[in-house]
JSON list of C-alpha atoms in Angstrom, two decimals:
[
{"chain": "Z", "resi": 1392, "resn": "UNK", "atom": "CA", "xyz": [12.65, 18.20, 15.35]},
{"chain": "Z", "resi": 1393, "resn": "UNK", "atom": "CA", "xyz": [12.75, 16.87, 12.01]},
{"chain": "Z", "resi": 1394, "resn": "UNK", "atom": "CA", "xyz": [14.46, 13.76, 12.45]},
{"chain": "Z", "resi": 1395, "resn": "UNK", "atom": "CA", "xyz": [11.22, 12.38, 14.51]},
{"chain": "Z", "resi": 1396, "resn": "UNK", "atom": "CA", "xyz": [12.99, 9.60, 16.61]},
{"chain": "Z", "resi": 1397, "resn": "UNK", "atom": "CA", "xyz": [11.40, 8.99, 19.71]},
{"chain": "Z", "resi": 1398, "resn": "UNK", "atom": "CA", "xyz": [12.85, 10.22, 23.11]},
{"chain": "Z", "resi": 1399, "resn": "UNK", "atom": "CA", "xyz": [12.00, 8.78, 26.16]},
{"chain": "Z", "resi": 1400, "resn": "UNK", "atom": "CA", "xyz": [13.08, 10.67, 29.55]},
{"chain": "Z", "resi": 1401, "resn": "UNK", "atom": "CA", "xyz": [16.24, 11.97, 27.61]},
{"chain": "Z", "resi": 1402, "resn": "UNK", "atom": "CA", "xyz": [16.83, 8.52, 26.08]},
{"chain": "Z", "resi": 1403, "resn": "UNK", "atom": "CA", "xyz": [16.35, 8.01, 21.93]},
{"chain": "Z", "resi": 1404, "resn": "UNK", "atom": "CA", "xyz": [14.72, 4.69, 21.13]},
{"chain": "Z", "resi": 1405, "resn": "UNK", "atom": "CA", "xyz": [17.39, 4.10, 18.15]},
{"chain": "Z", "resi": 1406, "resn": "UNK", "atom": "CA", "xyz": [20.69, 2.07, 18.00]},
{"chain": "Z", "resi": 1407, "resn": "UNK", "atom": "CA", "xyz": [23.25, 2.16, 15.61]},
{"chain": "Z", "resi": 1408, "resn": "UNK", "atom": "CA", "xyz": [26.61, 0.66, 13.95]},
{"chain": "Z", "resi": 1409, "resn": "UNK", "atom": "CA", "xyz": [29.48, 2.90, 12.54]},
{"chain": "Z", "resi": 1410, "resn": "UNK", "atom": "CA", "xyz": [29.15, 6.49, 11.63]},
{"chain": "Z", "resi": 1411, "resn": "UNK", "atom": "CA", "xyz": [26.74, 8.81, 14.23]},
{"chain": "Z", "resi": 1412, "resn": "UNK", "atom": "CA", "xyz": [23.53, 9.83, 12.36]},
{"chain": "Z", "resi": 1413, "resn": "UNK", "atom": "CA", "xyz": [23.34, 13.76, 11.84]},
{"chain": "Z", "resi": 1414, "resn": "UNK", "atom": "CA", "xyz": [20.90, 14.56, 14.70]},
{"chain": "Z", "resi": 1415, "resn": "UNK", "atom": "CA", "xyz": [23.71, 12.43, 17.20]},
{"chain": "Z", "resi": 1416, "resn": "UNK", "atom": "CA", "xyz": [20.68, 10.86, 18.72]},
{"chain": "Z", "resi": 1417, "resn": "UNK", "atom": "CA", "xyz": [20.60, 6.60, 19.43]},
{"chain": "Z", "resi": 1418, "resn": "UNK", "atom": "CA", "xyz": [23.14, 4.09, 21.04]},
{"chain": "Z", "resi": 1419, "resn": "UNK", "atom": "CA", "xyz": [26.17, 3.84, 19.17]},
{"chain": "Z", "resi": 1420, "resn": "UNK", "atom": "CA", "xyz": [27.67, 0.19, 18.97]},
{"chain": "Z", "resi": 1421, "resn": "UNK", "atom": "CA", "xyz": [31.15, -1.06, 18.48]},
{"chain": "Z", "resi": 1422, "resn": "UNK", "atom": "CA", "xyz": [29.94, -4.48, 16.72]},
{"chain": "Z", "resi": 1423, "resn": "UNK", "atom": "CA", "xyz": [26.45, -5.31, 14.73]},
{"chain": "Z", "resi": 1424, "resn": "UNK", "atom": "CA", "xyz": [23.83, -7.11, 17.15]},
{"chain": "Z", "resi": 1425, "resn": "UNK", "atom": "CA", "xyz": [24.08, -10.66, 16.47]},
{"chain": "Z", "resi": 1426, "resn": "UNK", "atom": "CA", "xyz": [20.18, -11.08, 16.53]},
{"chain": "Z", "resi": 1427, "resn": "UNK", "atom": "CA", "xyz": [16.94, -8.87, 15.89]},
{"chain": "Z", "resi": 1428, "resn": "UNK", "atom": "CA", "xyz": [15.87, -9.24, 19.33]},
{"chain": "Z", "resi": 1429, "resn": "UNK", "atom": "CA", "xyz": [19.62, -7.82, 20.11]},
{"chain": "Z", "resi": 1430, "resn": "UNK", "atom": "CA", "xyz": [19.06, -4.86, 18.04]},
{"chain": "Z", "resi": 1431, "resn": "UNK", "atom": "CA", "xyz": [15.47, -4.54, 19.82]},
{"chain": "Z", "resi": 1432, "resn": "UNK", "atom": "CA", "xyz": [16.69, -4.60, 22.89]},
{"chain": "Z", "resi": 1433, "resn": "UNK", "atom": "CA", "xyz": [19.84, -1.88, 22.08]},
{"chain": "Z", "resi": 1434, "resn": "UNK", "atom": "CA", "xyz": [17.44, 0.41, 20.57]},
{"chain": "Z", "resi": 1435, "resn": "UNK", "atom": "CA", "xyz": [14.52, 0.57, 23.56]},
{"chain": "Z", "resi": 1436, "resn": "UNK", "atom": "CA", "xyz": [12.52, -1.32, 21.31]},
{"chain": "Z", "resi": 1437, "resn": "UNK", "atom": "CA", "xyz": [12.10, -4.98, 22.85]},
{"chain": "Z", "resi": 1438, "resn": "UNK", "atom": "CA", "xyz": [9.10, -6.17, 25.29]},
{"chain": "Z", "resi": 1439, "resn": "UNK", "atom": "CA", "xyz": [6.58, -3.86, 23.85]},
{"chain": "Z", "resi": 1440, "resn": "UNK", "atom": "CA", "xyz": [2.99, -5.13, 23.44]},
{"chain": "Z", "resi": 1441, "resn": "UNK", "atom": "CA", "xyz": [0.89, -3.44, 21.40]},
{"chain": "Z", "resi": 1442, "resn": "UNK", "atom": "CA", "xyz": [-2.90, -3.56, 21.78]},
{"chain": "Z", "resi": 1443, "resn": "UNK", "atom": "CA", "xyz": [-6.05, -3.05, 19.77]},
{"chain": "Z", "resi": 1444, "resn": "UNK", "atom": "CA", "xyz": [-8.50, -0.62, 22.45]},
{"chain": "Z", "resi": 1445, "resn": "UNK", "atom": "CA", "xyz": [-12.39, -0.06, 21.42]},
{"chain": "Z", "resi": 1446, "resn": "UNK", "atom": "CA", "xyz": [-13.38, 3.67, 20.85]},
{"chain": "Z", "resi": 1447, "resn": "UNK", "atom": "CA", "xyz": [-15.96, 5.17, 22.42]},
{"chain": "Z", "resi": 1448, "resn": "UNK", "atom": "CA", "xyz": [-18.24, 8.05, 21.79]},
{"chain": "Z", "resi": 1449, "resn": "UNK", "atom": "CA", "xyz": [-18.40, 10.98, 24.28]},
{"chain": "Z", "resi": 1450, "resn": "UNK", "atom": "CA", "xyz": [-22.08, 9.75, 25.24]},
{"chain": "Z", "resi": 1451, "resn": "UNK", "atom": "CA", "xyz": [-20.37, 6.17, 25.69]},
{"chain": "Z", "resi": 1452, "resn": "UNK", "atom": "CA", "xyz": [-21.40, 4.86, 22.56]},
{"chain": "Z", "resi": 1453, "resn": "UNK", "atom": "CA", "xyz": [-18.62, 1.99, 21.55]},
{"chain": "Z", "resi": 1454, "resn": "UNK", "atom": "CA", "xyz": [-17.89, 2.48, 17.80]},
{"chain": "Z", "resi": 1455, "resn": "UNK", "atom": "CA", "xyz": [-16.33, 0.23, 15.52]},
{"chain": "Z", "resi": 1456, "resn": "UNK", "atom": "CA", "xyz": [-13.10, 1.56, 15.67]},
{"chain": "Z", "resi": 1457, "resn": "UNK", "atom": "CA", "xyz": [-10.32, 1.05, 17.70]},
{"chain": "Z", "resi": 1458, "resn": "UNK", "atom": "CA", "xyz": [-6.96, 2.47, 18.93]},
{"chain": "Z", "resi": 1459, "resn": "UNK", "atom": "CA", "xyz": [-3.49, 0.56, 18.86]},
{"chain": "Z", "resi": 1460, "resn": "UNK", "atom": "CA", "xyz": [-2.09, 1.08, 22.62]},
{"chain": "Z", "resi": 1461, "resn": "UNK", "atom": "CA", "xyz": [1.25, 0.27, 23.85]},
{"chain": "Z", "resi": 1462, "resn": "UNK", "atom": "CA", "xyz": [0.14, -1.93, 26.56]},
{"chain": "Z", "resi": 1463, "resn": "UNK", "atom": "CA", "xyz": [3.38, -0.91, 29.30]},
{"chain": "Z", "resi": 1464, "resn": "UNK", "atom": "CA", "xyz": [2.95, 2.98, 29.27]},
{"chain": "Z", "resi": 1465, "resn": "UNK", "atom": "CA", "xyz": [-0.68, 3.58, 27.88]},
{"chain": "Z", "resi": 1466, "resn": "UNK", "atom": "CA", "xyz": [0.61, 5.72, 24.87]},
{"chain": "Z", "resi": 1467, "resn": "UNK", "atom": "CA", "xyz": [-1.67, 5.56, 22.09]},
{"chain": "Z", "resi": 1468, "resn": "UNK", "atom": "CA", "xyz": [0.06, 4.75, 18.81]},
{"chain": "Z", "resi": 1469, "resn": "UNK", "atom": "CA", "xyz": [-2.78, 4.96, 16.03]},
{"chain": "Z", "resi": 1470, "resn": "UNK", "atom": "CA", "xyz": [-6.50, 5.48, 15.78]},
{"chain": "Z", "resi": 1471, "resn": "UNK", "atom": "CA", "xyz": [-9.16, 4.54, 13.54]},
{"chain": "Z", "resi": 1472, "resn": "UNK", "atom": "CA", "xyz": [-8.74, 1.02, 12.79]},
{"chain": "Z", "resi": 1473, "resn": "UNK", "atom": "CA", "xyz": [-12.17, -1.30, 12.28]},
{"chain": "Z", "resi": 1474, "resn": "UNK", "atom": "CA", "xyz": [-12.83, -4.95, 13.18]},
{"chain": "Z", "resi": 1475, "resn": "UNK", "atom": "CA", "xyz": [-10.67, -6.13, 10.33]},
{"chain": "Z", "resi": 1476, "resn": "UNK", "atom": "CA", "xyz": [-7.64, -4.52, 11.69]},
{"chain": "Z", "resi": 1477, "resn": "UNK", "atom": "CA", "xyz": [-5.03, -6.52, 13.64]},
{"chain": "Z", "resi": 1478, "resn": "UNK", "atom": "CA", "xyz": [-1.92, -5.75, 15.42]},
{"chain": "Z", "resi": 1479, "resn": "UNK", "atom": "CA", "xyz": [1.42, -7.14, 14.11]},
{"chain": "Z", "resi": 1480, "resn": "UNK", "atom": "CA", "xyz": [3.93, -6.82, 16.82]},
{"chain": "Z", "resi": 1481, "resn": "UNK", "atom": "CA", "xyz": [7.16, -5.26, 15.14]},
{"chain": "Z", "resi": 1482, "resn": "UNK", "atom": "CA", "xyz": [9.18, -7.69, 17.14]},
{"chain": "Z", "resi": 1483, "resn": "UNK", "atom": "CA", "xyz": [6.98, -10.65, 14.64]},
{"chain": "Z", "resi": 1484, "resn": "UNK", "atom": "CA", "xyz": [7.36, -8.14, 11.76]},
{"chain": "Z", "resi": 1485, "resn": "UNK", "atom": "CA", "xyz": [11.26, -8.01, 12.04]},
{"chain": "Z", "resi": 1486, "resn": "UNK", "atom": "CA", "xyz": [12.15, -11.55, 13.23]},
{"chain": "Z", "resi": 1487, "resn": "UNK", "atom": "CA", "xyz": [12.49, -12.73, 9.56]},
{"chain": "Z", "resi": 1488, "resn": "UNK", "atom": "CA", "xyz": [15.60, -10.69, 9.15]},
{"chain": "Z", "resi": 1489, "resn": "UNK", "atom": "CA", "xyz": [17.54, -13.30, 11.43]},
{"chain": "Z", "resi": 1490, "resn": "UNK", "atom": "CA", "xyz": [17.80, -15.53, 9.19]},
{"chain": "Z", "resi": 1491, "resn": "UNK", "atom": "CA", "xyz": [19.81, -13.40, 6.93]},
{"chain": "Z", "resi": 1492, "resn": "UNK", "atom": "CA", "xyz": [22.01, -12.50, 10.04]},
{"chain": "Z", "resi": 1493, "resn": "UNK", "atom": "CA", "xyz": [22.61, -16.18, 10.97]},
{"chain": "Z", "resi": 1494, "resn": "UNK", "atom": "CA", "xyz": [23.60, -16.85, 7.27]},
{"chain": "Z", "resi": 1495, "resn": "UNK", "atom": "CA", "xyz": [25.96, -13.91, 7.41]},
{"chain": "Z", "resi": 1496, "resn": "UNK", "atom": "CA", "xyz": [24.08, -12.45, 4.35]},
{"chain": "Z", "resi": 1497, "resn": "UNK", "atom": "CA", "xyz": [23.69, -8.97, 6.49]},
{"chain": "Z", "resi": 1498, "resn": "UNK", "atom": "CA", "xyz": [24.56, -7.48, 9.69]},
{"chain": "Z", "resi": 1499, "resn": "UNK", "atom": "CA", "xyz": [22.02, -4.64, 11.43]},
{"chain": "Z", "resi": 1500, "resn": "UNK", "atom": "CA", "xyz": [22.90, -1.54, 10.52]},
{"chain": "Z", "resi": 1501, "resn": "UNK", "atom": "CA", "xyz": [20.22, 0.75, 12.31]},
{"chain": "Z", "resi": 1502, "resn": "UNK", "atom": "CA", "xyz": [16.93, 0.12, 14.14]},
{"chain": "Z", "resi": 1503, "resn": "UNK", "atom": "CA", "xyz": [14.75, 2.85, 15.63]},
{"chain": "Z", "resi": 1504, "resn": "UNK", "atom": "CA", "xyz": [11.26, 4.14, 16.48]},
{"chain": "Z", "resi": 1505, "resn": "UNK", "atom": "CA", "xyz": [9.49, 7.09, 15.26]},
{"chain": "Z", "resi": 1506, "resn": "UNK", "atom": "CA", "xyz": [6.77, 9.85, 16.15]},
{"chain": "Z", "resi": 1507, "resn": "UNK", "atom": "CA", "xyz": [6.24, 8.28, 19.59]},
{"chain": "Z", "resi": 1508, "resn": "UNK", "atom": "CA", "xyz": [6.41, 4.81, 18.53]},
{"chain": "Z", "resi": 1509, "resn": "UNK", "atom": "CA", "xyz": [4.08, 5.30, 15.79]},
{"chain": "Z", "resi": 1510, "resn": "UNK", "atom": "CA", "xyz": [6.30, 3.49, 13.10]},
{"chain": "Z", "resi": 1511, "resn": "UNK", "atom": "CA", "xyz": [9.44, 1.32, 14.04]},
{"chain": "Z", "resi": 1512, "resn": "UNK", "atom": "CA", "xyz": [12.44, 0.07, 11.44]},
{"chain": "Z", "resi": 1513, "resn": "UNK", "atom": "CA", "xyz": [15.30, -2.29, 11.77]},
{"chain": "Z", "resi": 1514, "resn": "UNK", "atom": "CA", "xyz": [17.98, -1.38, 8.69]},
{"chain": "Z", "resi": 1515, "resn": "UNK", "atom": "CA", "xyz": [20.50, -4.33, 7.38]},
{"chain": "Z", "resi": 1516, "resn": "UNK", "atom": "CA", "xyz": [23.56, -3.83, 5.60]},
{"chain": "Z", "resi": 1517, "resn": "UNK", "atom": "CA", "xyz": [23.85, -6.59, 3.10]},
{"chain": "Z", "resi": 1518, "resn": "UNK", "atom": "CA", "xyz": [27.22, -8.80, 3.20]},
{"chain": "Z", "resi": 1519, "resn": "UNK", "atom": "CA", "xyz": [28.42, -7.44, -0.26]},
{"chain": "Z", "resi": 1520, "resn": "UNK", "atom": "CA", "xyz": [31.15, -4.67, -1.67]},
{"chain": "Z", "resi": 1521, "resn": "UNK", "atom": "CA", "xyz": [29.93, -1.32, -1.71]},
{"chain": "Z", "resi": 1522, "resn": "UNK", "atom": "CA", "xyz": [28.98, 0.01, -5.15]},
{"chain": "Z", "resi": 1523, "resn": "UNK", "atom": "CA", "xyz": [31.78, 2.07, -7.08]},
{"chain": "Z", "resi": 1524, "resn": "UNK", "atom": "CA", "xyz": [29.80, 5.03, -8.53]},
{"chain": "Z", "resi": 1525, "resn": "UNK", "atom": "CA", "xyz": [32.80, 6.69, -10.32]},
{"chain": "Z", "resi": 1526, "resn": "UNK", "atom": "CA", "xyz": [35.81, 4.59, -10.69]},
{"chain": "Z", "resi": 1527, "resn": "UNK", "atom": "CA", "xyz": [39.18, 6.08, -8.68]},
{"chain": "Z", "resi": 1528, "resn": "UNK", "atom": "CA", "xyz": [36.84, 8.79, -6.93]},
{"chain": "Z", "resi": 1529, "resn": "UNK", "atom": "CA", "xyz": [36.13, 6.69, -3.75]},
{"chain": "Z", "resi": 1530, "resn": "UNK", "atom": "CA", "xyz": [32.60, 7.17, -4.32]},
{"chain": "Z", "resi": 1531, "resn": "UNK", "atom": "CA", "xyz": [30.59, 4.08, -3.19]},
{"chain": "Z", "resi": 1532, "resn": "UNK", "atom": "CA", "xyz": [26.79, 3.24, -2.16]},
{"chain": "Z", "resi": 1533, "resn": "UNK", "atom": "CA", "xyz": [26.50, 0.71, 0.36]},
{"chain": "Z", "resi": 1534, "resn": "UNK", "atom": "CA", "xyz": [23.61, -1.92, 0.03]},
{"chain": "Z", "resi": 1535, "resn": "UNK", "atom": "CA", "xyz": [20.59, -2.23, 2.42]},
{"chain": "Z", "resi": 1536, "resn": "UNK", "atom": "CA", "xyz": [17.47, -4.28, 3.26]},
{"chain": "Z", "resi": 1537, "resn": "UNK", "atom": "CA", "xyz": [15.35, -2.25, 5.56]},
{"chain": "Z", "resi": 1538, "resn": "UNK", "atom": "CA", "xyz": [12.17, -3.55, 7.16]},
{"chain": "Z", "resi": 1539, "resn": "UNK", "atom": "CA", "xyz": [9.54, -1.34, 8.57]},
{"chain": "Z", "resi": 1540, "resn": "UNK", "atom": "CA", "xyz": [6.05, -1.56, 10.46]},
{"chain": "Z", "resi": 1541, "resn": "UNK", "atom": "CA", "xyz": [3.83, 0.87, 11.83]},
{"chain": "Z", "resi": 1542, "resn": "UNK", "atom": "CA", "xyz": [1.49, 0.83, 14.67]},
{"chain": "Z", "resi": 1543, "resn": "UNK", "atom": "CA", "xyz": [-0.83, 3.78, 13.60]},
{"chain": "Z", "resi": 1544, "resn": "UNK", "atom": "CA", "xyz": [-1.55, 2.22, 10.05]},
{"chain": "Z", "resi": 1545, "resn": "UNK", "atom": "CA", "xyz": [0.54, 4.19, 8.33]},
{"chain": "Z", "resi": 1546, "resn": "UNK", "atom": "CA", "xyz": [2.56, 1.58, 6.75]},
{"chain": "Z", "resi": 1547, "resn": "UNK", "atom": "CA", "xyz": [2.26, -2.25, 5.94]},
{"chain": "Z", "resi": 1548, "resn": "UNK", "atom": "CA", "xyz": [5.03, -4.14, 7.02]},
{"chain": "Z", "resi": 1549, "resn": "UNK", "atom": "CA", "xyz": [7.58, -3.42, 4.69]},
{"chain": "Z", "resi": 1550, "resn": "UNK", "atom": "CA", "xyz": [10.92, -5.04, 3.18]},
{"chain": "Z", "resi": 1551, "resn": "UNK", "atom": "CA", "xyz": [12.88, -2.78, 0.88]},
{"chain": "Z", "resi": 1552, "resn": "UNK", "atom": "CA", "xyz": [16.12, -2.92, -0.92]},
{"chain": "Z", "resi": 1553, "resn": "UNK", "atom": "CA", "xyz": [17.52, 0.53, -0.79]},
{"chain": "Z", "resi": 1554, "resn": "UNK", "atom": "CA", "xyz": [21.19, 2.28, -1.13]},
{"chain": "Z", "resi": 1555, "resn": "UNK", "atom": "CA", "xyz": [20.10, 5.06, 1.80]},
{"chain": "Z", "resi": 1556, "resn": "UNK", "atom": "CA", "xyz": [20.85, 4.49, 5.33]},
{"chain": "Z", "resi": 1557, "resn": "UNK", "atom": "CA", "xyz": [17.83, 5.15, 7.63]},
{"chain": "Z", "resi": 1558, "resn": "UNK", "atom": "CA", "xyz": [18.34, 6.89, 10.47]},
{"chain": "Z", "resi": 1559, "resn": "UNK", "atom": "CA", "xyz": [15.50, 9.18, 10.86]},
{"chain": "Z", "resi": 1560, "resn": "UNK", "atom": "CA", "xyz": [11.85, 9.69, 9.21]},
{"chain": "Z", "resi": 1561, "resn": "UNK", "atom": "CA", "xyz": [13.26, 11.72, 6.32]},
{"chain": "Z", "resi": 1562, "resn": "UNK", "atom": "CA", "xyz": [15.85, 8.74, 5.28]},
{"chain": "Z", "resi": 1563, "resn": "UNK", "atom": "CA", "xyz": [12.74, 6.08, 5.94]},
{"chain": "Z", "resi": 1564, "resn": "UNK", "atom": "CA", "xyz": [10.62, 8.03, 3.70]},
{"chain": "Z", "resi": 1565, "resn": "UNK", "atom": "CA", "xyz": [13.31, 8.17, 0.76]},
{"chain": "Z", "resi": 1566, "resn": "UNK", "atom": "CA", "xyz": [14.72, 4.22, 1.59]},
{"chain": "Z", "resi": 1567, "resn": "UNK", "atom": "CA", "xyz": [10.80, 3.18, 1.16]},
{"chain": "Z", "resi": 1568, "resn": "UNK", "atom": "CA", "xyz": [10.61, 5.67, -1.97]},
{"chain": "Z", "resi": 1569, "resn": "UNK", "atom": "CA", "xyz": [7.73, 5.01, -4.56]},
{"chain": "Z", "resi": 1570, "resn": "UNK", "atom": "CA", "xyz": [7.55, 1.38, -3.11]},
{"chain": "Z", "resi": 1571, "resn": "UNK", "atom": "CA", "xyz": [8.58, -0.45, -6.44]},
{"chain": "Z", "resi": 1572, "resn": "UNK", "atom": "CA", "xyz": [10.51, -3.71, -5.74]},
{"chain": "Z", "resi": 1573, "resn": "UNK", "atom": "CA", "xyz": [8.72, -3.73, -2.10]},
{"chain": "Z", "resi": 1574, "resn": "UNK", "atom": "CA", "xyz": [6.97, -6.73, -0.52]},
{"chain": "Z", "resi": 1575, "resn": "UNK", "atom": "CA", "xyz": [4.35, -5.37, 1.81]},
{"chain": "Z", "resi": 1576, "resn": "UNK", "atom": "CA", "xyz": [2.07, -7.35, 4.34]},
{"chain": "Z", "resi": 1577, "resn": "UNK", "atom": "CA", "xyz": [-1.05, -5.57, 5.76]},
{"chain": "Z", "resi": 1578, "resn": "UNK", "atom": "CA", "xyz": [-2.41, -5.70, 9.21]},
{"chain": "Z", "resi": 1579, "resn": "UNK", "atom": "CA", "xyz": [-4.95, -7.80, 8.52]},
{"chain": "Z", "resi": 1580, "resn": "UNK", "atom": "CA", "xyz": [-6.18, -11.24, 9.36]},
{"chain": "Z", "resi": 1581, "resn": "UNK", "atom": "CA", "xyz": [-3.84, -12.89, 7.57]},
{"chain": "Z", "resi": 1582, "resn": "UNK", "atom": "CA", "xyz": [-0.74, -10.98, 8.20]},
{"chain": "Z", "resi": 1583, "resn": "UNK", "atom": "CA", "xyz": [0.52, -13.83, 10.24]}
]
């Protein structure tokens, strides 16, 4: 499963507008969602609550480590975070995109969950003409902004401009690239 899209009861936790992704998964929408919340609902990502739960050794001793757990189904999304770790709900992390959507500066293109809910992303297409790579050859590149976060500690809340349409783990990795020009917010006490 190279795409790493989270699939629950046969339903992929992803939405997209326009061209169907290579893996054929997700909910296809004819028109872009009007808000981040609507995109999350269409992708099956709304209403999650991720909490920290303490970890214990086999002999019952509590350690200064926590697991991140999706409350509604008990899915363990990550472990090993210390007392400095804080949960940043993905609905909160992705919410800043609403300002761009309301202003007409961008539209939601894709959103989804990867690796069993460990990572969540939202991709917005910037409302400006595609870049023309080869004149008269109709070779165009769209401009996007991706925001991604993880519940397993693998990535901070990250905002990145990219020409890559994120539809899976590989395209998210490529879009995030070397991280130059990215804005990151670590999952610590000052994250809010």
